[in-house]
Amino acid sequence: METELSNPEQLVRPAVRELVPYETNYMPEYIKLDANENPFPWPEEMREALLAEKLAFNRYPDGMGQNLKNRISRYTSTSPDSILIGNGSDELIQMILLTFGGAEKSLIIHPPTFGMYQIYARLTETAVVQVPLLNGLDLDTEQMLTAAQAPEAQVIIVCNPNNPTGSLFPRNEILRLVRESGKIVVVDEAYAEFSEETLISELENYPNLVIMRTFSKAFGMAGLRLGYLLGQPKTIALINRVRPPFNVNSFSQRAGILALDNLNEYQGQIQEIKAETQKLQAALNLVPNLTVYPTRANFILFKPEDPDQWASELLKRGFLVRNMGMLPSLGKCLRISAGLPEENEKFIRAVREISVGA
């Protein structure tokens, strides 16, 4: 008896059927200002050392990433057993929600914020509770605490500095969430190297505080996908239960170690990126009828009168920028990250042309 061929779409989980995939532009011929990356090349010494490594690619990597964790522990002044490494922040978000989320549980987020929180919540069948930022920029701490009182609420994610707004939230407000919510509070510090603000020193005080970091931004390793979690050892051990056995490849692990060994070079890049971001912000502030939001990261959120038209005009001039669409309280906005100095000069010229209709 022949089996009737099934329509695969009918077999897909409902959470996946309703999901809109996260899409990115790959247009290498354009100047990329749309992904919050470090535009500078790796330090020469790091690149040469990494290429000279004789890594055994025919063998599985160290599943625990012990050498990398030891190096991160020195960088963050934490113990190695307080660290869990992941294949970029995306996998770390997924592991957190696999551990603490799931059916009949909920995640609290503060839109506008990083879109992958919501995507992984849906994939893990975790409900999403949205507490929009006040005026699109500030934490609504009171409403987040109210939402956290629900028995199904399990996890709160605070992105600090926040993507896409660039807002840096007050330390005392985040710690209030940690102290009073009684839930897992994840602070995504992807841009902490630019803001120079962190809650790492508070980890020893709160077993429900987890900090998420990445090598994709300040350390220019977006193409390798490497991130890590910091927390109290017992909390990290719980999340480690859902980690795939060899989730971070050997090359990325070694690159992470060498990046931290070349910290002085990277700190120079970070300061230059911050200066370039300020230069871009100053130029945008001179444009009439354009709102520029304050930032403590390596990117700027701004609101022209016609964002879609601006995005189109910038694309014609060779620039990829992120069209954020309609953001809560803020409306339609664009986001750019700092490029190389010469790229930023070209962008500023393009902005002037567009602003006068040239």
Short mmCIF file of C-alpha atoms in Angstrom, two decimals:
data_model
loop_
_atom_site.label_atom_id
_atom_site.label_comp_id
_atom_site.label_asym_id
_atom_site.label_seq_id
_atom_site.Cartn_x
_atom_site.Cartn_y
_atom_site.Cartn_z
CA MET A 1 0.00 0.00 0.00
CA GLU A 2 1.45 3.32 -1.07
CA THR A 3 1.67 6.10 1.48
CA GLU A 4 0.16 9.36 0.30
CA LEU A 5 2.79 12.07 0.08
CA SER A 6 2.36 14.67 2.79
CA ASN A 7 2.52 18.41 2.40
CA PRO A 8 5.50 19.39 4.62
CA GLU A 9 3.79 22.65 5.54
CA GLN A 10 1.05 20.69 7.29
CA LEU A 11 3.68 19.02 9.51
CA VAL A 12 5.39 22.22 10.65
CA ARG A 13 4.99 23.22 14.31
CA PRO A 14 2.52 26.13 14.68
CA ALA A 15 5.19 28.34 16.27
CA VAL A 16 7.40 27.92 13.20
CA ARG A 17 4.55 28.32 10.69
CA GLU A 18 3.78 31.78 12.06
CA LEU A 19 7.42 32.88 12.25
CA VAL A 20 8.81 35.58 9.96
CA PRO A 21 12.50 34.75 9.35
CA TYR A 22 15.17 37.24 10.35
CA GLU A 23 16.61 38.42 7.04
CA THR A 24 19.82 40.33 6.38
CA ASN A 25 21.24 41.98 3.28
CA TYR A 26 24.40 40.57 1.71
CA MET A 27 25.53 43.27 -0.70
CA PRO A 28 29.35 43.39 -0.49
CA GLU A 29 29.61 46.11 -3.14
CA TYR A 30 27.98 48.61 -0.76
CA ILE A 31 29.41 50.40 2.28
CA LYS A 32 27.94 48.48 5.23
CA LEU A 33 26.61 50.70 7.98
CA ASP A 34 23.64 48.50 8.82
CA ALA A 35 24.89 45.80 11.22
CA ASN A 36 26.69 47.52 14.14
CA GLU A 37 29.98 45.83 13.25
CA ASN A 38 33.55 46.88 13.97
CA PRO A 39 34.71 48.08 10.51
CA PHE A 40 38.44 47.80 11.28
CA PRO A 41 40.53 44.73 10.37
CA TRP A 42 41.92 42.51 13.09
CA PRO A 43 45.22 43.60 14.66
CA GLU A 44 48.07 42.39 12.47
CA GLU A 45 49.73 40.46 15.29
CA MET A 46 46.50 38.62 16.07
CA ARG A 47 45.87 37.73 12.43
CA GLU A 48 49.40 36.39 11.94
CA ALA A 49 49.26 34.37 15.16
CA LEU A 50 45.89 32.84 14.28
CA LEU A 51 46.93 31.86 10.76
CA ALA A 52 50.11 30.29 12.14
CA GLU A 53 48.14 28.06 14.54
CA LYS A 54 48.22 24.34 13.81
CA LEU A 55 44.66 23.58 14.82
CA ALA A 56 43.47 19.98 14.48
CA PHE A 57 40.36 20.54 12.39
CA ASN A 58 39.94 16.77 12.01
CA ARG A 59 39.20 16.62 15.75
CA TYR A 60 36.25 17.93 17.70
CA PRO A 61 36.88 21.17 19.58
CA ASP A 62 37.14 21.38 23.35
CA GLY A 63 33.46 21.10 24.22
CA MET A 64 33.84 23.13 27.41
CA GLY A 65 36.09 25.75 25.78
CA GLN A 66 38.27 25.72 28.89
CA ASN A 67 41.20 27.74 27.53
CA LEU A 68 38.87 30.40 26.19
CA LYS A 69 36.93 30.51 29.45
CA ASN A 70 40.18 30.91 31.37
CA ARG A 71 41.09 33.89 29.18
CA ILE A 72 37.61 35.44 29.46
CA SER A 73 37.79 35.01 33.24
CA ARG A 74 40.88 37.21 33.33
CA TYR A 75 39.23 39.81 31.11
CA THR A 76 36.02 39.93 33.14
CA SER A 77 37.48 39.23 36.61
CA THR A 78 35.15 36.26 37.05
CA SER A 79 35.81 32.56 37.66
CA PRO A 80 35.89 30.14 34.68
CA ASP A 81 32.94 28.20 36.12
CA SER A 82 30.92 31.43 35.91
CA ILE A 83 31.25 31.41 32.10
CA LEU A 84 29.44 29.60 29.30
CA ILE A 85 30.51 30.10 25.68
CA GLY A 86 28.15 30.01 22.73
CA ASN A 87 27.90 30.20 18.97
CA GLY A 88 27.08 33.90 19.02
CA SER A 89 24.48 35.63 21.19
CA ASP A 90 21.70 33.96 19.18
CA GLU A 91 22.55 30.53 20.56
CA LEU A 92 22.94 31.95 24.06
CA ILE A 93 19.43 33.46 23.93
CA GLN A 94 18.08 30.13 22.74
CA MET A 95 19.84 28.24 25.56
CA ILE A 96 18.50 30.64 28.20
CA LEU A 97 14.93 30.18 26.96
CA LEU A 98 15.33 26.42 26.62
CA THR A 99 16.39 26.40 30.27
CA PHE A 100 13.95 28.83 31.84
CA GLY A 101 11.22 29.36 29.24
CA GLY A 102 8.91 27.06 27.31
CA ALA A 103 5.20 26.36 27.17
CA GLU A 104 3.11 28.22 29.76
CA LYS A 105 6.11 30.43 30.63
CA SER A 106 6.77 33.99 29.52
CA LEU A 107 9.61 36.35 28.63
CA ILE A 108 9.43 40.07 29.38
CA ILE A 109 11.11 42.44 26.89
CA HIS A 110 11.14 46.21 26.37
CA PRO A 111 10.44 47.11 22.72
CA PRO A 112 12.02 48.55 20.72
CA THR A 113 14.85 46.10 21.31
CA PHE A 114 16.83 43.28 19.63
CA GLY A 115 14.46 41.21 17.51
CA MET A 116 16.03 37.80 18.20
CA TYR A 117 14.67 37.72 21.76
CA GLN A 118 11.15 37.42 20.39
CA ILE A 119 12.10 34.96 17.66
CA TYR A 120 13.71 32.50 20.08
CA ALA A 121 10.83 32.93 22.51
CA ARG A 122 8.44 31.76 19.80
CA LEU A 123 10.70 28.86 18.82
CA THR A 124 10.80 27.69 22.44
CA GLU A 125 7.04 28.26 22.82
CA THR A 126 7.68 30.95 25.41
CA ALA A 127 5.05 33.70 25.51
CA VAL A 128 6.32 37.26 25.05
CA VAL A 129 5.18 40.11 27.29
CA GLN A 130 6.08 43.51 25.89
CA VAL A 131 6.59 46.51 28.16
CA PRO A 132 7.45 49.34 25.75
CA LEU A 133 10.14 51.85 26.64
CA LEU A 134 8.86 55.15 27.98
CA ASN A 135 9.03 57.68 25.14
CA GLY A 136 10.72 54.91 23.17
CA LEU A 137 13.97 55.41 25.13
CA ASP A 138 13.65 54.74 28.88
CA LEU A 139 12.91 51.61 30.91
CA ASP A 140 9.42 51.42 32.38
CA THR A 141 10.71 49.73 35.50
CA GLU A 142 7.39 49.86 37.36
CA GLN A 143 5.47 48.15 34.56
CA MET A 144 8.20 45.54 34.09
CA LEU A 145 8.01 44.69 37.79
CA THR A 146 4.22 44.48 37.55
CA ALA A 147 4.53 42.10 34.57
CA ALA A 148 7.06 40.02 36.51
CA GLN A 149 4.49 39.32 39.23
CA ALA A 150 2.66 36.97 36.88
CA PRO A 151 3.42 33.35 37.90
CA GLU A 152 4.24 32.39 34.31
CA ALA A 153 6.88 35.15 33.99
CA GLN A 154 10.30 33.51 34.08
CA VAL A 155 12.82 35.69 32.25
CA ILE A 156 13.39 39.42 31.74
CA ILE A 157 15.87 40.58 29.08
CA VAL A 158 17.33 44.08 29.28
CA CYS A 159 19.52 45.17 26.37
CA ASN A 160 22.03 47.69 27.71
CA PRO A 161 23.03 49.75 25.75
CA ASN A 162 19.83 49.06 23.89
CA ASN A 163 19.69 48.04 20.26
CA PRO A 164 18.34 49.90 18.25
CA THR A 165 18.00 53.07 20.35
CA GLY A 166 21.52 53.31 21.81
CA SER A 167 20.00 54.08 25.23
CA LEU A 168 22.05 53.28 28.33
CA PHE A 169 19.69 52.44 31.18
CA PRO A 170 20.51 53.47 34.76
CA ARG A 171 22.31 50.81 36.74
CA ASN A 172 19.99 51.19 39.74
CA GLU A 173 16.89 50.52 37.60
CA ILE A 174 18.27 47.26 36.25
CA LEU A 175 19.38 46.16 39.71
CA ARG A 176 15.92 46.94 41.00
CA LEU A 177 14.52 44.50 38.44
CA VAL A 178 17.06 41.93 39.59
CA ARG A 179 16.26 42.42 43.29
CA GLU A 180 12.49 42.80 43.17
CA SER A 181 11.32 40.65 40.25
CA GLY A 182 12.45 37.30 41.61
CA LYS A 183 12.96 36.16 37.99
CA ILE A 184 15.99 35.49 35.78
CA VAL A 185 17.22 38.88 34.56
CA VAL A 186 19.45 38.71 31.49
CA VAL A 187 21.41 41.87 30.72
CA ASP A 188 22.60 41.87 27.12
CA GLU A 189 25.86 43.83 27.17
CA ALA A 190 26.75 43.36 23.51
CA TYR A 191 27.88 47.00 23.31
CA ALA A 192 29.40 47.33 26.80
CA GLU A 193 32.91 47.91 25.44
CA PHE A 194 31.60 51.12 23.86
CA SER A 195 29.52 52.32 26.81
CA GLU A 196 32.19 51.27 29.35
CA GLU A 197 29.37 50.33 31.73
CA THR A 198 28.79 46.82 33.05
CA LEU A 199 27.06 44.93 35.85
CA ILE A 200 29.72 42.22 36.06
CA SER A 201 30.71 43.30 39.58
CA GLU A 202 27.14 42.60 40.75
CA LEU A 203 27.09 38.94 39.67
CA GLU A 204 28.33 37.66 43.02
CA ASN A 205 25.34 39.29 44.74
CA TYR A 206 22.50 37.90 42.63
CA PRO A 207 22.01 34.27 41.50
CA ASN A 208 19.23 35.41 39.11
CA LEU A 209 21.48 37.86 37.20
CA VAL A 210 22.96 36.66 33.89
CA ILE A 211 25.09 38.86 31.63
CA MET A 212 25.43 38.20 27.91
CA ARG A 213 28.51 39.36 25.98
CA THR A 214 29.74 38.98 22.40
CA PHE A 215 32.94 39.12 20.36
CA SER A 216 30.93 40.23 17.30
CA LYS A 217 30.92 43.96 18.00
CA ALA A 218 33.96 45.58 19.64
CA PHE A 219 36.26 42.65 18.78
CA GLY A 220 35.32 42.52 15.08
CA MET A 221 34.47 38.81 15.03
CA ALA A 222 30.90 38.94 13.68
CA GLY A 223 31.84 36.42 10.98
CA LEU A 224 32.96 33.81 13.53
CA ARG A 225 29.90 33.84 15.84
CA LEU A 226 31.28 33.83 19.37
CA GLY A 227 29.62 34.96 22.57
CA TYR A 228 29.50 34.10 26.26
CA LEU A 229 27.32 34.22 29.36
CA LEU A 230 28.41 35.27 32.83
CA GLY A 231 26.58 34.33 36.00
CA GLN A 232 26.91 32.54 39.30
CA PRO A 233 28.30 29.01 38.79
CA LYS A 234 25.07 27.24 39.78
CA THR A 235 23.04 29.35 37.35
CA ILE A 236 25.52 28.77 34.52
CA ALA A 237 25.51 25.03 35.25
CA LEU A 238 21.74 24.96 34.74
CA ILE A 239 22.01 26.62 31.32
CA ASN A 240 24.93 24.36 30.42
CA ARG A 241 22.55 21.38 30.55
CA VAL A 242 20.98 22.41 27.22
CA ARG A 243 24.23 23.38 25.48
CA PRO A 244 25.11 21.23 22.45
CA PRO A 245 28.32 19.27 23.13
CA PHE A 246 30.63 21.00 20.62
CA ASN A 247 28.83 24.28 20.03
CA VAL A 248 31.86 26.55 19.46
CA ASN A 249 34.42 25.55 16.85
CA SER A 250 38.17 25.39 17.46
CA PHE A 251 39.02 28.34 15.20
CA SER A 252 36.58 30.70 16.95
CA GLN A 253 37.78 29.60 20.38
CA ARG A 254 41.39 30.34 19.52
CA ALA A 255 40.47 33.64 17.84
CA GLY A 256 38.68 34.72 21.02
CA ILE A 257 41.77 34.03 23.11
CA LEU A 258 44.03 35.95 20.72
CA ALA A 259 41.60 38.87 20.56
CA LEU A 260 41.80 39.28 24.33
CA ASP A 261 45.58 38.92 24.14
CA ASN A 262 45.54 41.93 21.78
CA LEU A 263 43.25 43.98 24.00
CA ASN A 264 45.32 47.16 23.75
CA GLU A 265 44.96 47.20 19.97
CA TYR A 266 41.22 46.69 20.24
CA GLN A 267 40.86 49.40 22.85
CA GLY A 268 42.44 51.79 20.36
CA GLN A 269 39.89 50.74 17.74
CA ILE A 270 37.05 51.18 20.23
CA GLN A 271 38.10 54.74 21.02
CA GLU A 272 38.34 55.56 17.31
CA ILE A 273 34.89 54.06 16.66
CA LYS A 274 33.45 56.15 19.51
CA ALA A 275 35.03 59.30 18.05
CA GLU A 276 33.67 58.46 14.58
CA THR A 277 30.21 57.83 16.04
CA GLN A 278 30.28 61.28 17.67
CA LYS A 279 31.35 62.81 14.35
CA LEU A 280 28.44 61.18 12.55
CA GLN A 281 26.05 62.25 15.27
CA ALA A 282 27.23 65.87 15.05
CA ALA A 283 26.77 65.86 11.27
CA LEU A 284 23.26 64.43 11.51
CA ASN A 285 22.34 66.99 14.16
CA LEU A 286 22.97 69.75 11.60
CA VAL A 287 20.30 68.41 9.24
CA PRO A 288 16.97 70.26 9.48
CA ASN A 289 13.84 68.26 10.34
CA LEU A 290 15.84 65.24 11.46
CA THR A 291 15.78 63.80 15.00
CA VAL A 292 18.97 62.16 16.28
CA TYR A 293 18.74 60.05 19.42
CA PRO A 294 21.55 59.92 22.01
CA THR A 295 23.70 56.80 21.94
CA ARG A 296 26.24 55.00 24.10
CA ALA A 297 26.96 52.34 21.50
CA ASN A 298 28.67 52.23 18.09
CA PHE A 299 25.46 53.05 16.21
CA ILE A 300 23.00 55.92 15.89
CA LEU A 301 19.22 55.88 15.58
CA PHE A 302 17.77 58.82 13.69
CA LYS A 303 14.43 59.89 12.29
CA PRO A 304 14.20 61.85 9.01
CA GLU A 305 10.89 63.24 7.81
CA ASP A 306 10.68 60.41 5.24
CA PRO A 307 12.85 57.49 6.44
CA ASP A 308 11.95 55.23 3.51
CA GLN A 309 13.01 57.90 1.02
CA TRP A 310 16.24 58.51 2.92
CA ALA A 311 17.06 54.80 2.94
CA SER A 312 16.45 54.69 -0.81
CA GLU A 313 18.60 57.76 -1.48
CA LEU A 314 21.43 56.40 0.67
CA LEU A 315 21.28 53.07 -1.15
CA LYS A 316 21.57 54.89 -4.50
CA ARG A 317 24.75 56.48 -3.14
CA GLY A 318 26.18 53.11 -2.10
CA PHE A 319 25.27 52.89 1.61
CA LEU A 320 23.50 50.07 3.39
CA VAL A 321 21.62 51.39 6.42
CA ARG A 322 19.08 49.63 8.64
CA ASN A 323 15.51 50.70 8.06
CA MET A 324 13.95 49.92 11.43
CA GLY A 325 10.38 50.48 10.26
CA MET A 326 7.81 51.56 12.83
CA LEU A 327 9.21 51.59 16.36
CA PRO A 328 7.02 51.96 19.48
CA SER A 329 6.63 55.65 20.45
CA LEU A 330 9.35 56.73 18.00
CA GLY A 331 7.74 55.92 14.65
CA LYS A 332 9.74 55.15 11.51
CA CYS A 333 13.52 55.40 12.04
CA LEU A 334 16.85 54.51 10.44
CA ARG A 335 19.94 53.16 12.17
CA ILE A 336 23.57 53.42 11.11
CA SER A 337 26.78 52.17 12.66
CA ALA A 338 30.14 53.88 12.37
CA GLY A 339 32.23 52.78 9.41
CA LEU A 340 35.86 53.48 8.58
CA PRO A 341 36.77 57.19 8.75
CA GLU A 342 36.79 57.57 4.98
CA GLU A 343 33.42 55.80 4.72
CA ASN A 344 31.97 58.11 7.34
CA GLU A 345 33.17 61.17 5.43
CA LYS A 346 31.42 59.89 2.30
CA PHE A 347 28.28 59.25 4.34
CA ILE A 348 28.31 62.78 5.75
CA ARG A 349 28.62 64.18 2.21
CA ALA A 350 25.69 62.01 1.11
CA VAL A 351 23.60 63.24 4.05
CA ARG A 352 24.26 66.85 3.07
CA GLU A 353 23.26 66.13 -0.54
CA ILE A 354 20.02 64.43 0.48
CA SER A 355 19.13 67.14 2.99
CA VAL A 356 19.27 69.85 0.29
CA GLY A 357 17.65 67.68 -2.38
CA ALA A 358 20.78 67.35 -4.49
#
